[in-house]
Coordinates of C-alpha atoms in Angstrom, one line a residue:
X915 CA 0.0 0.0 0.0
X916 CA 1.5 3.4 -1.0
X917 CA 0.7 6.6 0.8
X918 CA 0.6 10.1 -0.5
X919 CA 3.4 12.1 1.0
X920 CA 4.3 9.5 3.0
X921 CA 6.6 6.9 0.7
X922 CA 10.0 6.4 1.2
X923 CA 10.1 8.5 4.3
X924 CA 12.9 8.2 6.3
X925 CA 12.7 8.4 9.7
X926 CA 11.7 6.4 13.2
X927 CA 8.9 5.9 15.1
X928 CA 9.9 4.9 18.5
X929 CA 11.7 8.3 18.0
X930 CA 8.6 10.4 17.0
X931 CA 7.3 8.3 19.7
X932 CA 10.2 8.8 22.3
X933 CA 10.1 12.9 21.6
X934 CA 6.4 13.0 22.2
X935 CA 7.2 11.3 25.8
X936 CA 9.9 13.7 26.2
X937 CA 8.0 16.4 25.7
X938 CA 5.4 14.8 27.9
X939 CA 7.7 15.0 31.0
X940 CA 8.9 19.2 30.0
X941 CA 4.7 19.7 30.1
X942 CA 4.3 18.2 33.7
X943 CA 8.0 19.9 34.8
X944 CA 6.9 23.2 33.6
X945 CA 3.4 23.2 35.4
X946 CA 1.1 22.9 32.2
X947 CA 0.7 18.7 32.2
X948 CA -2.1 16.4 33.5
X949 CA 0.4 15.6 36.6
X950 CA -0.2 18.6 38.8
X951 CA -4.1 18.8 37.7
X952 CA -5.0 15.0 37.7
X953 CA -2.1 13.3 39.9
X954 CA -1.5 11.2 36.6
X955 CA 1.9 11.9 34.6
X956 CA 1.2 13.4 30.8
X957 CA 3.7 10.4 29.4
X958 CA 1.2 8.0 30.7
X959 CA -1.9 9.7 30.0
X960 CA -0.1 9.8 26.1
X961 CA 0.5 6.3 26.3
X962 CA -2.9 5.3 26.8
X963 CA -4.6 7.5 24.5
X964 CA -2.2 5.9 21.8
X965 CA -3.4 2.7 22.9
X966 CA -7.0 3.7 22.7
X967 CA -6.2 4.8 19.2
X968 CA -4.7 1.7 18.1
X969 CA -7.5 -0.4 19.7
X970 CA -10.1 2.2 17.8
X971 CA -8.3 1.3 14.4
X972 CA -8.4 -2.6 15.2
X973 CA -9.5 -5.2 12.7
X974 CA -12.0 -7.4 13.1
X975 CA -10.3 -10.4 11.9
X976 CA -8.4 -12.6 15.0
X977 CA -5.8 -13.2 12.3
X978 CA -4.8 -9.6 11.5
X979 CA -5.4 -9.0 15.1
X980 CA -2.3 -11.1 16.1
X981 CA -0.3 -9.1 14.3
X982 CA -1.6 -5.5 15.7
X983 CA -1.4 -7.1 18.8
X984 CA 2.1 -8.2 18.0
X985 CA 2.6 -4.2 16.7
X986 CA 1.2 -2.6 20.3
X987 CA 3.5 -4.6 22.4
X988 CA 6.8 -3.7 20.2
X989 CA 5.7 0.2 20.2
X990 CA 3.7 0.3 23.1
X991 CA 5.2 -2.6 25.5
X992 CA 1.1 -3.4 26.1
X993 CA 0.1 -6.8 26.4
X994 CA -2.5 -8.3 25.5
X995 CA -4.8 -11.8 24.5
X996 CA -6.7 -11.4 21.7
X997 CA -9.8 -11.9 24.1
X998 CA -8.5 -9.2 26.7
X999 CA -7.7 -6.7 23.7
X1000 CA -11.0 -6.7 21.8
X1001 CA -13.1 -6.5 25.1
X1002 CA -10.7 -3.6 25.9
X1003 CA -11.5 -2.3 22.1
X1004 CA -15.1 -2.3 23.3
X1005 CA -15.0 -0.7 26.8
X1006 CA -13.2 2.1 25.9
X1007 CA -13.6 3.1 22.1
X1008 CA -17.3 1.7 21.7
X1009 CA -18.8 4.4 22.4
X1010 CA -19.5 7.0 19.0
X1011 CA -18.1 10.0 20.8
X1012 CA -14.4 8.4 21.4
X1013 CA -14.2 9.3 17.8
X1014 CA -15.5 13.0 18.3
X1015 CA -13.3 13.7 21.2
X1016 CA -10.2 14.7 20.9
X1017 CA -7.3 12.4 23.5
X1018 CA -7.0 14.0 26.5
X1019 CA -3.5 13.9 26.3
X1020 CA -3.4 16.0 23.5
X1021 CA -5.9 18.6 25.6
X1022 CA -2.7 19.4 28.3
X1023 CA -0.2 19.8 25.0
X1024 CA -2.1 22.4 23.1
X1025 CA -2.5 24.1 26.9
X1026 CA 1.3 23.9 27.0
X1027 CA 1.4 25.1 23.1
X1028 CA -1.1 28.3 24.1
X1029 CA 1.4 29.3 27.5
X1030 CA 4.6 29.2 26.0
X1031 CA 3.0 31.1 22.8
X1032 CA 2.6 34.2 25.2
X1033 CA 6.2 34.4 26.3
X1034 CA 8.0 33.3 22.5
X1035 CA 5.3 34.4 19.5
X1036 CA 7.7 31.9 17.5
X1037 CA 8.0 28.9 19.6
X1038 CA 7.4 25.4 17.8
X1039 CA 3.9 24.0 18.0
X1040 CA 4.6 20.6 19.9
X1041 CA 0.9 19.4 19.8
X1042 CA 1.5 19.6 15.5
X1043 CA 4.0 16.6 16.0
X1044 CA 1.9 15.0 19.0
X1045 CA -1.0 14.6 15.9
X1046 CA 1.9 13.8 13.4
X1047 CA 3.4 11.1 15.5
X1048 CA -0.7 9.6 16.0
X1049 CA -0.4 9.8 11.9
X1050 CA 2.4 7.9 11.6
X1051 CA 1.6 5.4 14.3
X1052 CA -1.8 4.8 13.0
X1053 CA -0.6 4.4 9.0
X1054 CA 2.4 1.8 10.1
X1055 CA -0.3 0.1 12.0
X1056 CA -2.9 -0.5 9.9
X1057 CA 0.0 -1.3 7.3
X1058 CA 0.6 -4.2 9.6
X1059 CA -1.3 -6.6 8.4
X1060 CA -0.6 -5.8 4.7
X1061 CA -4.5 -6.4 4.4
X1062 CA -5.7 -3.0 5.5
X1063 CA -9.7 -2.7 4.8
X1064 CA -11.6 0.7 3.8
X1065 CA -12.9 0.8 7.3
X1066 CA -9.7 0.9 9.2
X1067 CA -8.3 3.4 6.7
X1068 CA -11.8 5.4 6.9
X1069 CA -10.9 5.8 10.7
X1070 CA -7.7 6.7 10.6
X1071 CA -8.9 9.4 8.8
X1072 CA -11.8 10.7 10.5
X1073 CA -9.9 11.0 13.9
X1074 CA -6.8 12.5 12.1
X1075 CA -9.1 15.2 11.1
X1076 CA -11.0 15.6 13.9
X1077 CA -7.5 16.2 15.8
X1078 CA -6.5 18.8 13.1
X1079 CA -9.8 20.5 13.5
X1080 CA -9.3 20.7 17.3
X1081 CA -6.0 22.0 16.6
X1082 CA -7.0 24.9 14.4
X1083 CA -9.3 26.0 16.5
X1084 CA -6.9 27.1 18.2
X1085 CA -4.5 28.7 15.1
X1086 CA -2.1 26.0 16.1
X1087 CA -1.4 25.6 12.3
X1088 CA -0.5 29.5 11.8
X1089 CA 2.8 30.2 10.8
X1090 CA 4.3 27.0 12.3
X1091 CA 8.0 26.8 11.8
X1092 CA 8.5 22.9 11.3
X1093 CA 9.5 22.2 8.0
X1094 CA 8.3 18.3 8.5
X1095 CA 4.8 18.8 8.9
X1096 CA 3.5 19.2 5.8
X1097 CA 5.5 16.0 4.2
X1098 CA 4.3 14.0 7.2
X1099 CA 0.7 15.1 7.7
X1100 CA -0.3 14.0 4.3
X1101 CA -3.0 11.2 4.6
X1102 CA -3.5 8.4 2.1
X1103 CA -4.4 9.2 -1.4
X1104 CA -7.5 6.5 -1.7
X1105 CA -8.8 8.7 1.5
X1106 CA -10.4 11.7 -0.5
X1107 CA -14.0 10.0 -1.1
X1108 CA -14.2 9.9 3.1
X1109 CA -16.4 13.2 3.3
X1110 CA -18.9 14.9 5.3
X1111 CA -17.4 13.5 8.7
X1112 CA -19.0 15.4 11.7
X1113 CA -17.6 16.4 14.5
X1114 CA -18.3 17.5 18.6
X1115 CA -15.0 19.6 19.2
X1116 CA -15.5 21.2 22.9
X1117 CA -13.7 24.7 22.0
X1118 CA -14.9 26.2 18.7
X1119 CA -12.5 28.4 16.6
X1120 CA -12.3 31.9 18.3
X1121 CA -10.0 34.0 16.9
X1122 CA -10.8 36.5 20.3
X1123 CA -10.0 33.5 22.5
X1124 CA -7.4 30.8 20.9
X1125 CA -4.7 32.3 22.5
X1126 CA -6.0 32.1 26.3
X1127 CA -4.8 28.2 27.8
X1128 CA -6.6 29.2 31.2
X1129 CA -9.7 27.1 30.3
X1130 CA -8.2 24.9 28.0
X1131 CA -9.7 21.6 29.9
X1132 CA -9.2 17.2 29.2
X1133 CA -11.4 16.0 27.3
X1134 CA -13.5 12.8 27.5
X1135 CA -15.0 13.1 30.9
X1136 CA -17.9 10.5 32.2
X1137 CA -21.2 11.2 32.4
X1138 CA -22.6 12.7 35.5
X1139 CA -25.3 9.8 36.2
X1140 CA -27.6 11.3 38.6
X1141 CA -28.5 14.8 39.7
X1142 CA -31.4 16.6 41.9
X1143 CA -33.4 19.6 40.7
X1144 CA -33.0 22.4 42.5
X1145 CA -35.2 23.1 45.6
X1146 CA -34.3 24.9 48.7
X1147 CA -32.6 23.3 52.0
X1148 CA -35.7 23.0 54.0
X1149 CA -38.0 21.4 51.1
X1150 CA -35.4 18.8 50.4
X1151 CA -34.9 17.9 54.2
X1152 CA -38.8 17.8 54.0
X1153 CA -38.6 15.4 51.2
X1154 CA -36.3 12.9 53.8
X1155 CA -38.2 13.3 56.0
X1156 CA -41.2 12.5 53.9
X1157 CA -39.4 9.1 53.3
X1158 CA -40.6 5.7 54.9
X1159 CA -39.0 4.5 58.1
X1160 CA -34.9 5.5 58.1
X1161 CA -35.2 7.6 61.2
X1162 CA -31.9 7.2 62.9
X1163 CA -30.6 8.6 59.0
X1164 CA -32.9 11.4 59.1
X1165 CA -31.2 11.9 62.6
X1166 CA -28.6 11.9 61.0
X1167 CA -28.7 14.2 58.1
X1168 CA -30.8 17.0 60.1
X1169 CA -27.7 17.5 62.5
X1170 CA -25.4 17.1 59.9
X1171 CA -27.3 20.0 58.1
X1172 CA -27.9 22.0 61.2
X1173 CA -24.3 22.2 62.1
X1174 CA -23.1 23.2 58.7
X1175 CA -25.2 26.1 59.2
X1176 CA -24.0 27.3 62.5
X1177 CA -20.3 26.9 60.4
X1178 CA -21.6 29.0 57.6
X1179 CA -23.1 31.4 60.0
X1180 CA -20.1 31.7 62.1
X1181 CA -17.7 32.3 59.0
X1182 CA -20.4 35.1 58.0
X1183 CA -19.1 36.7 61.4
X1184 CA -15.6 36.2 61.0
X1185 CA -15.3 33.1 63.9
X1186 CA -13.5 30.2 63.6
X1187 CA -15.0 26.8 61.8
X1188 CA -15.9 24.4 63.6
X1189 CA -14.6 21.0 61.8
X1190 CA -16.6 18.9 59.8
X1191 CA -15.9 15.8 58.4
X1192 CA -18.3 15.5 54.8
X1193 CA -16.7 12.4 53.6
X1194 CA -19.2 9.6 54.7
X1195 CA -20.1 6.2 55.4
X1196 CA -23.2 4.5 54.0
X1197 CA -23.5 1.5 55.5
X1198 CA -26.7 -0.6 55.1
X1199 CA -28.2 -3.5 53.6
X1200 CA -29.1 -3.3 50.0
X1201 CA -32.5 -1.5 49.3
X1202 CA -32.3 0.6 52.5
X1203 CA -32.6 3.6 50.4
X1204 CA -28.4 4.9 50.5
X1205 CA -28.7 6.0 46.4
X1206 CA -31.9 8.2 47.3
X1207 CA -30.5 10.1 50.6
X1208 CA -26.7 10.5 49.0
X1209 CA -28.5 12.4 46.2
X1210 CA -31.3 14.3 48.0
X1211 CA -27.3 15.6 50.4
X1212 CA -25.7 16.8 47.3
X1213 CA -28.5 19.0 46.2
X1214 CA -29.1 20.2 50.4
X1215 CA -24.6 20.5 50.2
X1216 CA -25.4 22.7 46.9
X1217 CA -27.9 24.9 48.8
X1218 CA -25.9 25.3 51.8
X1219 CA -23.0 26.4 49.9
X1220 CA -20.7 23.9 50.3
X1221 CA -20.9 22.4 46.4
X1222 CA -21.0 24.4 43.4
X1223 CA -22.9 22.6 41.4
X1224 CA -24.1 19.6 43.7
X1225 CA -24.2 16.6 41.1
X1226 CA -24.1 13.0 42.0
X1227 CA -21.7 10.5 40.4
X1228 CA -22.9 7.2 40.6
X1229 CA -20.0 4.5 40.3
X1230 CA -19.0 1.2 41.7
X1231 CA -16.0 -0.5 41.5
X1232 CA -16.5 -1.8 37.3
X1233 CA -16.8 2.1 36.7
X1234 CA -13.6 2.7 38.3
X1235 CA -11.1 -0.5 37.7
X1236 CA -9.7 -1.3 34.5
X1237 CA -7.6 -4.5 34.0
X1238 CA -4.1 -3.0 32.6
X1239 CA -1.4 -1.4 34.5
X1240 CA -1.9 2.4 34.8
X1241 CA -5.1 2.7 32.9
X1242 CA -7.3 2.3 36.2
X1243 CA -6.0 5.4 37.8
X1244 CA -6.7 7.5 34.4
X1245 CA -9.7 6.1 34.4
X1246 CA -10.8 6.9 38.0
X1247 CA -9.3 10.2 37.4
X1248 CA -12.0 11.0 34.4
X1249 CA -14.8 10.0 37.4
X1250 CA -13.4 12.0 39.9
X1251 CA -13.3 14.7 37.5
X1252 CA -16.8 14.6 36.9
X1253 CA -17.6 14.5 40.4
X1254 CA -16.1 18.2 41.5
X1255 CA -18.3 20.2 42.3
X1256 CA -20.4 17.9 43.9
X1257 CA -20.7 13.9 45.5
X1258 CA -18.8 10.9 44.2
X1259 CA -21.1 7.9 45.6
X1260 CA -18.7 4.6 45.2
X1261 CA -21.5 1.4 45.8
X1262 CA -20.5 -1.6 47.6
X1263 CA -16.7 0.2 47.6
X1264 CA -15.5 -2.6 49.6
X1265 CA -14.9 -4.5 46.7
X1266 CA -12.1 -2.0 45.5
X1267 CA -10.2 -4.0 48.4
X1268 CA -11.2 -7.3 48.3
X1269 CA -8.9 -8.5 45.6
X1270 CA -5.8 -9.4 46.9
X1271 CA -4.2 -11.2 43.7
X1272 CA -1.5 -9.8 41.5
X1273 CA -3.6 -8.6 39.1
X1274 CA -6.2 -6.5 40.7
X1275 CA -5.9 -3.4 40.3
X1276 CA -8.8 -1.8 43.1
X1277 CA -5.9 0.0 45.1
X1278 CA -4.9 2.0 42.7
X1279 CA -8.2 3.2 42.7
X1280 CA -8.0 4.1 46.1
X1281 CA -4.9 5.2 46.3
X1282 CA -6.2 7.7 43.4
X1283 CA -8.9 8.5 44.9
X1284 CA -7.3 9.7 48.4
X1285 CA -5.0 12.2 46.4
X1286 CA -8.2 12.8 44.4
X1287 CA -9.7 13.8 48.6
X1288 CA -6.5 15.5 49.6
X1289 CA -6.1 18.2 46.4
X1290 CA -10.0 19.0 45.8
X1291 CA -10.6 19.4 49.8
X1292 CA -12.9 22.3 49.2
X1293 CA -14.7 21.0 45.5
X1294 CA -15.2 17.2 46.2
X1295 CA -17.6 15.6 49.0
X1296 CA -17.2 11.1 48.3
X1297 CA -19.9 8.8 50.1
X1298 CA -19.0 5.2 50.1
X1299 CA -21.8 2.7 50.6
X1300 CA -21.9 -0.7 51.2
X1301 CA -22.9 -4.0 53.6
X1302 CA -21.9 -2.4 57.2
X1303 CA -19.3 -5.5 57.8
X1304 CA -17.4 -5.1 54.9
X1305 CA -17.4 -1.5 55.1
X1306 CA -15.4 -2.1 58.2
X1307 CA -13.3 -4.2 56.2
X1308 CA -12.4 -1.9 53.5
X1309 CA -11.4 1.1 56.1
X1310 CA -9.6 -1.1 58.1
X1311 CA -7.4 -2.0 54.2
X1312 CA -5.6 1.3 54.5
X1313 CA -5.2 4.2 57.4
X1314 CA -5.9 6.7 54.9
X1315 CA -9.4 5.5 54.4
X1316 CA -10.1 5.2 58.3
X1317 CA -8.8 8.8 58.5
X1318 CA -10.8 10.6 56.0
X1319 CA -14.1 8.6 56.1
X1320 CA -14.6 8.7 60.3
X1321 CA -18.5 9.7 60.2
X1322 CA -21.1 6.6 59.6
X1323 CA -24.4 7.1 58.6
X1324 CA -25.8 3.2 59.2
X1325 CA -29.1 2.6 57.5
X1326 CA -31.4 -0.1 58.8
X1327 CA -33.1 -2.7 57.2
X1328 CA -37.2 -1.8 57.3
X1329 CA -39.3 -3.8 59.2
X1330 CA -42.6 -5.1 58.5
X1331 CA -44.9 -2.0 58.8
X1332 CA -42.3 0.3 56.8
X1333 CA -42.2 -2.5 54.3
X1334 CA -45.7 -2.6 53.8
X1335 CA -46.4 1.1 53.3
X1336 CA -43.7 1.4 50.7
X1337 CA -45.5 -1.7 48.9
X1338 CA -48.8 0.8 49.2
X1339 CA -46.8 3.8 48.1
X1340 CA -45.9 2.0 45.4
X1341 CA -49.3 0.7 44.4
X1342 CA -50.8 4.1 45.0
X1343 CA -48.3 5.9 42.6
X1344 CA -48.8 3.7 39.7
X1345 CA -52.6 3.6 39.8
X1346 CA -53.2 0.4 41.7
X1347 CA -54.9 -0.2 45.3
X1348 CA -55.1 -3.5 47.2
X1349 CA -58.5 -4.8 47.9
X1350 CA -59.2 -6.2 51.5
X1351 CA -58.0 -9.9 51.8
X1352 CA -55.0 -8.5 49.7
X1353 CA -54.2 -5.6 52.2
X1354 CA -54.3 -8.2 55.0
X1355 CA -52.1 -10.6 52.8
X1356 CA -49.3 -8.0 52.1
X1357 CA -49.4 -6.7 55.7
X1358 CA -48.8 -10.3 57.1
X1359 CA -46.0 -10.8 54.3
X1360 CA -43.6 -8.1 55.0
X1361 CA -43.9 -8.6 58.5
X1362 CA -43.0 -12.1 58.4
X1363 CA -40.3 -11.3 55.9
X1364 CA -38.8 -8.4 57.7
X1365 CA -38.6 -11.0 61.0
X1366 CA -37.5 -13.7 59.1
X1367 CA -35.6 -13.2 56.0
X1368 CA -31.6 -14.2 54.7
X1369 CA -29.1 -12.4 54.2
X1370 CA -29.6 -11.6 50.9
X1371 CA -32.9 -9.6 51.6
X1372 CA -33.4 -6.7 49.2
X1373 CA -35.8 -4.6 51.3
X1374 CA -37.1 -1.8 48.7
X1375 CA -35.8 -3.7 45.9
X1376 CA -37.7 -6.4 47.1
X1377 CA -40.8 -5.1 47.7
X1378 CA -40.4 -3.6 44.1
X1379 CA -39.7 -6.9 42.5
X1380 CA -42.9 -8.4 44.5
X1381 CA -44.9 -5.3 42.6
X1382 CA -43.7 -5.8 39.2
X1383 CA -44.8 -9.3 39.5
X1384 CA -48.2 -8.9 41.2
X1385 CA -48.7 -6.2 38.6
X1386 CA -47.9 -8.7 35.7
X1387 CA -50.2 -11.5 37.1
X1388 CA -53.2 -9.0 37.2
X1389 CA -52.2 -8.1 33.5
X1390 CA -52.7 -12.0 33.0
X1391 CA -55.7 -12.7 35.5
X1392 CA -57.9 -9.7 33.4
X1393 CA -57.5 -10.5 30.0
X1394 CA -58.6 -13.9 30.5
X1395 CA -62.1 -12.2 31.9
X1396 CA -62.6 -10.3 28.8
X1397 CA -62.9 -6.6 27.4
X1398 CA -66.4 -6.6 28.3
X1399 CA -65.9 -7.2 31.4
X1400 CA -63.2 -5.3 32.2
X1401 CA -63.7 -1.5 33.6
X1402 CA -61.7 0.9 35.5
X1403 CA -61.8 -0.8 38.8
X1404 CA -60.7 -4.3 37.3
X1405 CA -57.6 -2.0 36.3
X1406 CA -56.7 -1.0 39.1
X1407 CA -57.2 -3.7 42.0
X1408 CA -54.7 -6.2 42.9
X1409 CA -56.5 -9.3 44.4
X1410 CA -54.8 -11.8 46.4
X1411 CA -54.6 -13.9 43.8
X1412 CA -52.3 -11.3 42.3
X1413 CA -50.1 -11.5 45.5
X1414 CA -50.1 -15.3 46.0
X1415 CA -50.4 -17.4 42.5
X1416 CA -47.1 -19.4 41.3
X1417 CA -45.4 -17.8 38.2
X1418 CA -45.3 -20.2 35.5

């Protein structure tokens, strides 16, 4: 396969490659790299946005795959199974706006580009040969196989371009003074039918701004997964309140709320703060409601004051760990980032720890997420939730756990009369009410299941799965009496028969 522009180069990759590192390390010396932001160095936060690029271009076929494979751990010095690689291929490039986004790597390099502009007008654009050296990589790779299809070729192209149209939006192809570029930036000639490719580039072309770096920000962060509307501090402490059973938690929360304003009134009047610890401890059975209070506290944190913006992140230990050395921290790094501003809730978090085998990689998570506590001390609030036990467990893994999560909020499992009024609650928001011998049924149930049930009692989620079925056996038991007889009160009762019969 010939490329235009790019036949009988001469020159190195592991040195294109080696210089982009280099570089990496000036960025993080010099105070414009993802080390003193993120806690991560910029050389590995390169190397595994290069890998993420290779695994983007990836063939289908296990054949070729070998041999890109066989490519990533000569450039890279990644291993990988062909199993491992193509289920890493799907976690992290899957997703259709990888391909709109530009690396984040490349996000702290045109930040470095923009600073050192201000004090040399003529310095070299380093984030030009950062894109060059992901040309280069990506042509030799695909070239691998010698059996390069339209498709890998098609997006090689479309992220090449989407990283030159990132970088112009910052006039980081002005006047450049590398005399390279232009020979190796050339793409390949049978490329020229790939048109109309969109785009979702974060920092439009300014020409009043492209010179400022100070909000030049990575890339690529994860979704925020759950959030509150706004309300005031007294109607969202009425809306726990308004929540079944949970009383020692409401406890709780209300002093917890109370003293952070007495601190916030005492700072008004120049005093000194009392100390607060905001980092918490969930600990409870599944189902005792942890999700619904740790989101109502980030929106009553927002309208205290004490969060900007007072989202909650949602994550658990799969949205955190990744199985290859380094990537986990970068990855918990994108969740924390997410989180600032507001609460990172980490379920069942004692399963960060509970691997203790060479290849687990749940203490980096931690360990990144106590630098994570120590440098956002004033923008970042984590709750981690999980069976009471081996919550004890996981602080007891490391002293820096047990010394910044030292307040427990411990919910309790509901017992048989909270159990039954969230069933009704339940029943009554979706249209549906329990006749008599039903009521009497259900209130005899959840006591006898609250007295008597395993370990593995759901609570809520149980009384929620024991709806969903009642509701589908009604669905059953009324069509079979046909439409005629079927009226508005057939719709909405649940008979015992509903709440007893055997699912076929």
């Amino acid at each position: 396969m010939e490329w235009e522009g790019i036949t009988d180069m001469n020159y190195s990759l592991k040195a294109e490659l080696d210089n982009c590192y280099i570089y990496a390390d000036s960025l993080d010396n010099d105070g414009y790299g993802a080390r003193q932001s993120t806690g991560i160095k910029t050389r590995e936060m390169l190397r595994f946005d290069l890998l993420q690029f290779l695994a983007y271009l990836a063939s289908n076929d296990s054949s070729e795959l070998a041999l890109e494979i066989q490519f990533i751990r000569e450039y890279l010095n990644q291993q990988f199974s062909t199993d491992k690689f193509k289920c890493f291929k799907y976690e992290r490039t899957g997703n259709k706006s990888f391909a709109e986004t530009p690396p984040r790597s490349l996000t702290y390099f045109v930040q470095g580009d923009l600073g050192r502009l201000k004090g040399n007008p003529k310095s070299i654009h380093r984030s030009r040969d950062y894109v060059r050296t992901f040309k280069l990589l990506g042509l030799e790779y695909i070239a691998c196989n010698n059996h390069s299809s339209g498709e890998e070729i098609g997006r090689l192209t479309s992220y090449c371009m989407m990283m030159d149209k990132y970088l112009k939006s910052f006039n980081l192809y002005a006047n450049d003074p590398s005399p390279l570029l232009d020979k190796y930036n050339a793409l390949p000639k049978d490329l020229d039918a790939v048109k109309n490719i969109k785009f979702d580039i974060n920092k439009p072309a300014d020409k009043k701004t492209n010179n400022k770096s100070a909000n030049v920000k990575p890339a690529n962060k994860p979704e925020v997964l759950a959030d509150i509307p706004e309300k005031d501090v007294d109607s969202l402490l009425e809306e726990l309140n308004s929540m079944t059973g949970l009383e020692s938690v409401k406890k709780d929360i209300t002093n917890l709320v109370n003293l952070l304003k007495i601190k916030k009134l005492r700072e008004k009047n120049g005093m000194k703060q009392p100390s607060v610890s905001l980092h918490l401890v969930f600990s409870g059975n599944p189902g005792t409601g942890k999700t619904t209070v740790a989101r109502l506290l980030a929106a009553i944190y927002k309208g205290l004051g004490i969060l900007n913006s007072g989202q909650l992140v949602e994550v658990d230990r799969g949205g955190l760990v990744v199985g290859y050395i380094g990537q986990t921290a970068i990855k918990t790094q994108e969740v924390i980032e997410s989180a600032l501003g507001g609460i990172l809730f980490i379920d069942e978090a004692y399963t960060l720890t509970a691997g203790k085998g060479d290849n687990d990689f749940g203490q980096e998570a931690v360990d990144t997420l106590l630098k994570a506590m120590e440098d956002h001390r004033d923008d970042l609030i984590v709750i981690v939730a999980g069976y009471p036990d081996l919550m004890e467990e996981f602080l007891s893994s490391n002293p820096g756990l047990r010394s910044r999560f030292n307040k427990f909020i411990n919910f309790e499992d509901y017992n048989g009369e909270e159990l039954m009024a969230i069933f009704e609650s339940m029943c009554s928001k979706q249209d549906y009410k329990l006749d008599k011998e039903a009521a009497e049924y259900a209130a005899n149930y959840w006591k006898d299941r609250a007295e008597n049930h395993d370990k593995d009692f759901a609570n809520a989620r149980e009384v929620r799965n024991f709806m969903e079925k009642a509701i589908s056996r009604q669905a059953t038991r009324i069509v079979s009496m046909g439409s005629d007889n079927i009226d508005v009160e057939a719709l909405e009762t649940l008979t015992i028969c509903d709440l007893t019969q055997t699912d076929e």
